[in-house]
Amino acid sequence: MSEFNVAVVGATGAVGREMVKILEERGFPIKDLVLLASKRSAGETIFYKKKELTVHELNDKSFEDIDIALFSAGSAVSRKYIPIVAKNNTIVIDNSSAFRMNSHVPLIVPEVNSHDIKKHNGIIANPNCSTIQMVVALKPILDEVGINRIIVSTYQSVSGTGKDAINELTEQSSQILNNKKPTRKVYPHQIAFNILPHIDVFEDNGFTKEEMKLIHETKKIFGNNKIKITATAARVPVFYGHSESVYIETQKYISINKLKNIYLKTKGIKLVDDIDNSKYPLAIMSETYDEVMVGRLRKDLTEPNGINMWIVANNLRKGAALNAVQIAELLV
Ligand code: NAP
Ligand code: 3JM
């Protein structure tokens, strides 16, 4: 087969729109592209290769003749449709957290564990945005000297929550700058000019589900249950681009110079680390670069095998849509 019928579920969302753009940008071999969303936006149109494609309402029959379905409409939609869809000949790449930890479902970041894709049974999961950028940045270190411990704090942009959250930050910013009381729908507190140490729901252990996703998904992707990981995930009033402060302890010593040389040679990573000229990865740079950006590399002052770094990536592209399309490229 040289061309494929592809469906994008959640095509009108922040991730889905980016998927359609990336399929076009990368020249994915598509015969028919089917765009699906809820009843709310059925009938809307989205441009693909200069043609206006109509969005259809998702239903049980949406996947007849579909070879590859990219799901990005939340975990409830994934749970409802994917088990049925994957029983046919359709291969599903799911962006939600619904099946990520299922032992029969490979969780893939092409730069890190593309070999795991062989094990799929019709469903392949795309990791959480914060996990993807961290594992891309840490994989070269894991391969070179091993990693015993990871301590990560995230600074996640509102686009990670979706289109309604992008609107909420815009509206609240404008309301506050105009001396009006900010209104809120999406987040439990005002997000403009604020930081919320709360992403997804709280679990019984005091961590949020977002923090636990980072912990469990990283171990699964690295195929290593022994790495000690702790995480704090925060939402910041930034539109696009997730940033992460990451501290790791390696098994063997590696110098910062050697690590920089490795990063310079690693595909998918852009080293931005020139403190004399105030150069380091910035969230706004993620609108220009698709690579995972790494900088502020420095040795810890108390632990010879401890390294601190700052990692930034485009959460809608490498953190979601681009990674999903790269998985589809592995399939074809
Ligand atoms: P969004 O901007 O809110 O878009 C949600 C999309 O899902 C819209 O197209 C919406 O259609 C559609 N949808 C919602 N409920 C539906 C239903 N019952 N039936 C059919 N379509 C439905 O959200 P987003 O940021 O694009 O994220 C979408 C999902 O992708 C998330 O919920 C999450 O599971 C996943 N995601 C994963 C990552 C990652 O880290 N890999 C990152 C972000 C998001 P309407 O226009 O009709 O409302
Ligand atoms: C990122 O329950 C839901 O639908 C949450 C949706 C969501 C998820 C998720 O859990 O699938 C929003 C934003 C994610 C994600 O990547 O884990």
XYZ file of N, CA, C and O in Angstrom, residues 23-146:
496
model
N 0.685 16.746 8.858
C 0.510 15.725 7.808
C 0.825 16.340 6.445
O 1.491 15.729 5.610
N 0.367 17.602 6.282
C 0.636 18.283 5.010
C 2.123 18.645 4.888
O 2.761 18.333 3.880
N 2.667 19.290 5.928
C 4.076 19.725 5.900
C 5.027 18.579 5.570
O 5.991 18.743 4.844
N 4.760 17.410 6.143
C 5.691 16.290 5.988
C 5.341 15.396 4.812
O 5.983 14.381 4.593
N 4.303 15.777 4.062
C 3.937 15.010 2.872
C 3.559 13.577 3.191
O 3.942 12.640 2.478
N 2.810 13.385 4.273
C 2.396 12.026 4.631
C 1.553 11.451 3.488
O 0.694 12.138 2.939
N 1.809 10.189 3.101
C 1.118 9.618 1.936
C -0.370 9.333 2.199
O -0.724 8.245 2.635
N -1.196 10.332 1.922
C -2.632 10.231 2.233
C -3.449 10.094 0.960
O -3.250 10.842 0.005
N -4.370 9.118 0.982
C -5.342 9.015 -0.108
C -6.524 9.909 0.258
O -6.772 10.899 -0.387
N -7.219 9.555 1.356
C -8.319 10.398 1.855
C -8.026 10.818 3.279
O -7.607 9.988 4.093
N -8.283 12.095 3.571
C -8.144 12.579 4.947
C -9.544 12.873 5.473
O -10.281 13.670 4.886
N -9.921 12.201 6.575
C -11.256 12.368 7.150
C -11.108 13.116 8.473
O -10.343 12.700 9.349
N -11.820 14.243 8.598
C -11.711 15.066 9.804
C -12.945 14.876 10.672
O -14.075 15.050 10.201
N -12.743 14.529 11.937
C -13.855 14.211 12.829
C -13.778 15.045 14.102
O -12.689 15.342 14.598
N -14.951 15.417 14.601
C -15.033 16.140 15.878
C -16.415 15.877 16.451
O -17.101 14.944 16.013
N -16.839 16.675 17.427
C -18.176 16.461 17.996
C -19.202 17.174 17.120
O -18.844 17.888 16.175
N -20.459 17.004 17.511
C -21.570 17.656 16.818
C -21.357 19.180 16.772
O -21.726 19.832 15.799
N -20.749 19.715 17.865
C -20.563 21.170 17.967
C -19.901 21.773 16.744
O -20.264 22.853 16.300
N -18.904 21.089 16.194
C -18.188 21.722 15.087
C -18.336 20.967 13.766
O -17.601 21.244 12.815
N -19.293 20.018 13.719
C -19.553 19.350 12.435
C -19.974 20.411 11.418
O -20.724 21.331 11.749
N -19.456 20.318 10.205
C -19.800 21.304 9.173
C -18.745 22.385 9.014
O -18.659 23.034 7.977
N -17.922 22.581 10.063
C -16.804 23.549 9.928
C -15.834 23.029 8.868
O -15.833 21.830 8.573
N -15.006 23.908 8.331
C -14.026 23.419 7.352
C -12.602 23.740 7.817
O -12.382 24.703 8.558
N -11.686 22.904 7.387
C -10.262 23.083 7.717
C -9.474 22.903 6.427
O -9.775 22.002 5.636
N -8.489 23.766 6.212
C -7.686 23.670 4.981
C -6.663 22.546 5.079
O -5.967 22.411 6.081
N -6.591 21.750 4.031
C -5.533 20.749 3.895
C -5.110 20.775 2.437
O -5.951 20.601 1.539
N -3.849 21.031 2.162
C -3.333 21.161 0.798
C -4.194 22.101 -0.034
O -4.661 21.738 -1.118
N -4.468 23.265 0.525
C -5.219 24.335 -0.157
C -6.675 23.962 -0.457
O -7.356 24.685 -1.178
N -7.140 22.811 0.062
C -8.559 22.463 -0.132
C -9.262 22.578 1.214
O -8.687 22.279 2.256
N -10.551 22.992 1.162
C -11.327 23.068 2.400
C -11.972 21.714 2.649
O -12.792 21.265 1.851
N -11.606 21.052 3.758
C -12.228 19.765 4.084
C -13.276 19.998 5.170
O -13.046 20.749 6.121
N -14.417 19.340 5.020
C -15.496 19.500 6.000
C -15.276 18.561 7.185
O -14.876 17.410 7.015
N -15.543 19.076 8.365
C -15.435 18.266 9.589
C -16.748 17.519 9.787
O -17.829 18.104 9.661
N -16.640 16.217 10.088
C -17.844 15.403 10.301
C -17.979 15.025 11.767
O -16.980 14.935 12.488
N -19.216 14.758 12.139
C -19.445 14.321 13.518
C -18.973 12.872 13.670
O -19.306 12.020 12.846
N -18.215 12.628 14.731
C -17.718 11.269 15.000
C -18.881 10.335 15.302
O -19.783 10.684 16.073
N -18.885 9.144 14.675
C -19.884 8.124 15.058
C -19.288 6.732 14.816
O -18.151 6.612 14.356
N -20.065 5.706 15.115
C -19.558 4.316 15.026
C -19.088 3.937 13.628
O -18.271 3.034 13.466
N -19.635 4.617 12.626
C -19.307 4.229 11.240
C -18.146 5.061 10.654
O -17.774 4.876 9.495
N -17.610 5.959 11.475
C -16.604 6.895 10.951
C -15.353 6.203 10.430
O -14.578 6.794 9.687
N -15.098 4.960 10.841
C -13.784 4.366 10.575
C -13.779 3.294 9.487
O -12.757 2.647 9.271
N -14.927 3.135 8.818
C -14.958 2.181 7.705
C -13.956 2.678 6.660
O -13.945 3.854 6.319
N -13.111 1.811 6.178
C -12.094 2.150 5.162
C -10.935 3.006 5.673
O -10.126 3.484 4.877
N -10.865 3.254 6.969
C -9.749 4.069 7.486
C -8.570 3.148 7.827
O -8.730 2.150 8.531
N -7.382 3.479 7.339
C -6.189 2.677 7.637
C -5.528 3.121 8.943
O -5.092 2.301 9.734
N -5.430 4.447 9.116
C -4.755 4.979 10.309
C -5.642 6.059 10.921
O -6.069 6.993 10.229
N -5.937 5.917 12.229
C -6.747 6.933 12.923
C -5.900 7.593 14.001
O -5.325 6.907 14.860
N -5.817 8.915 13.936
C -5.081 9.678 14.951
C -6.114 10.259 15.906
O -6.919 11.103 15.508
N -6.125 9.802 17.143
C -7.127 10.253 18.124
C -6.565 11.359 18.995
O -5.503 11.207 19.605
N -7.324 12.457 19.086
C -6.921 13.547 19.958
C -8.159 14.298 20.410
O -8.327 15.481 20.142
N -9.037 13.578 21.094
C -10.302 14.182 21.525
C -10.584 13.866 22.989
O -11.735 13.832 23.419
N -9.532 13.631 23.754
C -9.699 13.355 25.182
C -9.834 11.869 25.460
O -10.114 11.072 24.570
N -9.637 11.527 26.743
C -9.574 10.107 27.080
C -10.938 9.427 27.032
O -11.019 8.235 26.732
N -12.017 10.166 27.292
C -13.352 9.529 27.263
C -13.685 9.071 25.844
O -14.160 7.945 25.642
N -13.410 9.920 24.863
C -13.673 9.557 23.457
C -12.788 8.371 23.073
O -13.234 7.421 22.424
N -11.532 8.402 23.485
C -10.618 7.299 23.166
C -11.123 5.995 23.759
O -11.152 4.964 23.093
N -11.544 6.035 25.022
C -12.019 4.803 25.676
C -13.253 4.249 24.987
O -13.421 3.045 24.866
N -14.107 5.158 24.514
C -15.360 4.708 23.905
C -15.112 4.096 22.519
O -15.668 3.049 22.209
N -14.296 4.723 21.699
C -14.210 4.306 20.292
C -13.040 3.383 19.961
O -13.152 2.527 19.084
N -11.910 3.571 20.635
C -10.703 2.872 20.168
C -10.799 1.344 20.227
O -10.405 0.669 19.274
N -11.361 0.766 21.312
C -11.429 -0.703 21.325
C -12.205 -1.264 20.133
O -11.840 -2.309 19.591
N -13.221 -0.565 19.691
C -14.009 -1.035 18.534
C -13.204 -0.825 17.254
O -13.093 -1.714 16.423
N -12.626 0.362 17.115
C -11.907 0.720 15.889
C -10.709 -0.208 15.665
O -10.477 -0.691 14.559
N -9.977 -0.489 16.734
C -8.741 -1.265 16.595
C -9.016 -2.736 16.292
O -8.110 -3.479 15.931
N -10.264 -3.177 16.459
C -10.616 -4.566 16.109
C -10.671 -4.749 14.598
O -10.522 -5.851 14.094
N -10.932 -3.677 13.876
C -10.922 -3.760 12.410
C -9.476 -3.655 11.938
O -8.552 -3.786 12.729
N -9.280 -3.327 10.689
C -7.893 -3.226 10.230
C -7.291 -1.847 10.442
O -6.205 -1.570 9.966
N -8.009 -0.988 11.160
C -7.518 0.372 11.392
C -6.459 0.360 12.499
O -6.675 -0.237 13.553
N -5.344 1.021 12.260
C -4.349 1.182 13.329
C -4.571 2.549 13.980
O -4.699 3.555 13.289
N -4.651 2.536 15.307
C -4.943 3.766 16.038
C -3.686 4.297 16.716
O -2.947 3.539 17.350
N -3.461 5.605 16.572
C -2.427 6.282 17.363
C -3.175 7.225 18.296
O -3.847 8.152 17.838
N -3.100 6.935 19.581
C -3.928 7.671 20.543
C -3.087 8.664 21.331
O -2.091 8.307 21.957
N -3.565 9.916 21.315
C -2.882 10.988 22.032
C -3.311 11.112 23.478
O -2.741 11.891 24.222
N -4.362 10.419 23.863
C -4.861 10.594 25.229
C -4.122 9.652 26.180
O -3.346 8.789 25.757
N -4.439 9.796 27.464
C -3.781 8.939 28.461
C -4.510 7.606 28.644
O -4.077 6.780 29.446
N -5.597 7.394 27.873
C -6.479 6.241 28.136
C -5.768 4.888 28.126
O -6.025 4.049 28.985
N -4.881 4.659 27.156
C -4.286 3.316 27.013
C -2.776 3.298 27.217
O -2.133 2.274 26.996
N -2.209 4.436 27.638
C -0.745 4.530 27.665
C -0.073 3.471 28.538
O 1.004 2.994 28.206
N -0.695 3.137 29.669
C -0.025 2.216 30.580
C -0.489 0.772 30.391
O -0.081 -0.117 31.141
N -1.315 0.532 29.377
C -1.758 -0.827 29.059
C -0.558 -1.623 28.513
O 0.128 -1.178 27.596
N -0.314 -2.811 29.082
C 0.914 -3.537 28.719
C 0.900 -4.018 27.269
O 1.942 -4.357 26.717
N -0.282 -4.065 26.636
C -0.344 -4.483 25.229
C -0.228 -3.310 24.266
O -0.330 -3.495 23.056
N -0.074 -2.115 24.819
C -0.039 -0.914 23.975
C 1.342 -0.264 24.057
O 1.744 0.218 25.115
N 2.101 -0.265 22.954
C 3.398 0.416 23.002
C 3.226 1.928 23.162
O 2.284 2.503 22.616
N 4.128 2.532 23.926
C 4.112 3.974 24.189
C 5.383 4.516 23.544
O 6.487 4.233 24.008
N 5.197 5.263 22.450
C 6.346 5.470 21.557
C 6.796 6.931 21.443
O 5.983 7.826 21.205
N 8.094 7.134 21.578
C 8.745 8.371 21.152
C 9.804 7.932 20.142
O 10.770 7.265 20.520
N 9.587 8.208 18.847
C 10.453 7.608 17.830
C 11.955 7.749 18.090
O 12.712 6.809 17.839
N 12.420 8.866 18.619
C 13.857 9.034 18.878
C 14.341 8.123 20.010
O 15.540 7.966 20.209
N 13.423 7.598 20.802
C 13.823 6.886 22.014
C 13.574 5.376 21.931
O 14.464 4.578 22.225
N 12.369 4.971 21.550
C 12.039 3.532 21.624
C 11.224 3.070 20.428
O 10.229 2.349 20.584
N 11.652 3.452 19.235
C 10.887 3.074 18.041
C 10.762 1.548 17.912
O 9.768 1.046 17.384
N 11.756 0.812 18.455
C 11.704 -0.659 18.349
C 10.468 -1.257 19.018
O 9.993 -2.316 18.626
N 9.914 -0.575 20.036
C 8.747 -1.123 20.745
C 7.492 -1.176 19.872
O 6.523 -1.841 20.227
N 7.512 -0.468 18.754
C 6.296 -0.371 17.937
C 5.886 -1.752 17.396
O 4.706 -2.010 17.158
N 6.863 -2.640 17.228
C 6.586 -3.998 16.714
C 5.526 -4.720 17.535
O 4.803 -5.556 17.026
N 5.452 -4.359 18.836
C 4.574 -5.119 19.732
C 3.114 -4.689 19.642
O 2.285 -5.152 20.416
N 2.787 -3.775 18.724
C 1.424 -3.233 18.783
C 0.361 -4.236 18.305
O 0.632 -5.122 17.506
N -0.836 -4.076 18.891
C -1.987 -4.903 18.506
C -3.080 -4.006 17.954
O -4.255 -4.175 18.267
N -2.716 -3.012 17.193
C -3.726 -2.117 16.623
C -3.792 -0.769 17.318
O -4.355 0.180 16.777
N -3.230 -0.675 18.526
C -3.234 0.611 19.247
C -1.802 0.974 19.629
O -1.070 0.150 20.188
N -1.423 2.209 19.320
C -0.123 2.736 19.745
C -0.420 4.034 20.490
O -1.229 4.852 20.029
N 0.213 4.213 21.647
C -0.075 5.425 22.424
C 1.041 6.454 22.268
O 2.217 6.114 22.133
N 0.607 7.703 22.250
C 1.509 8.848 22.212
C 1.633 9.339 23.662
O 0.616 9.544 24.316
N 2.833 9.543 24.166
C 2.962 9.947 25.573
C 2.459 11.364 25.846
O 2.171 12.128 24.927
N 2.425 11.705 27.107
C 2.099 13.064 27.540
C 3.188 14.029 27.050
O 4.362 13.661 26.961
N 2.772 15.249 26.764
C 3.701 16.254 26.227
C 4.946 16.454 27.106
O 6.071 16.542 26.595
N 4.758 16.511 28.411
C 5.909 16.757 29.299
C 6.845 15.568 29.324
O 8.074 15.718 29.465
N 6.279 14.365 29.174
C 7.128 13.167 29.133
C 7.970 13.177 27.867
O 9.173 12.892 27.911
N 7.329 13.478 26.725
C 8.032 13.369 25.443
C 9.297 14.210 25.454
O 10.397 13.725 25.154
N 9.190 15.490 25.816
C 10.375 16.345 25.711
C 11.455 15.922 26.705
O 12.648 16.007 26.406
N 11.035 15.425 27.863
C 12.043 15.006 28.844
C 12.784 13.751 28.384
O 14.024 13.690 28.459
N 12.056 12.755 27.856
C 12.760 11.512 27.465
C 13.650 11.732 26.247
O 14.707 11.107 26.138
N 13.232 12.634 25.343
C 14.106 12.927 24.186
C 15.431 13.510 24.703
O 16.514 13.117 24.264
N 15.339 14.431 25.671
C 16.559 15.076 26.186
C 17.412 14.133 27.031
O 18.637 14.250 27.050
N 16.775 13.203 27.728
C 17.549 12.338 28.640
C 18.075 11.060 27.994
O 19.023 10.451 28.495
N 17.475 10.653 26.879
C 17.875 9.385 26.252
C 19.389 9.306 25.947
O 20.027 8.288 26.246
N 20.014 10.357 25.378
C 21.458 10.248 25.106
C 22.270 10.049 26.389
O 23.298 9.371 26.368
N 21.808 10.613 27.494
C 22.529 10.452 28.768
C 22.322 9.035 29.298
O 23.248 8.381 29.775
N 21.075 8.564 29.177
C 20.767 7.199 29.617
C 21.673 6.202 28.900
O 22.247 5.295 29.510
N 21.812 6.385 27.576
C 22.627 5.463 26.776
C 24.111 5.565 27.134
O 24.823 4.579 27.131
N 24.579 6.758 27.438
C 26.015 6.977 27.648
C 26.456 6.562 29.054
O 27.455 5.874 29.195
N 25.731 6.992 30.076
C 26.219 6.757 31.449
C 25.172 6.211 32.416
O 25.469 5.970 33.583
N 23.934 6.005 31.952
C 22.882 5.507 32.847
C 22.352 6.615 33.744
O 23.044 7.592 34.013
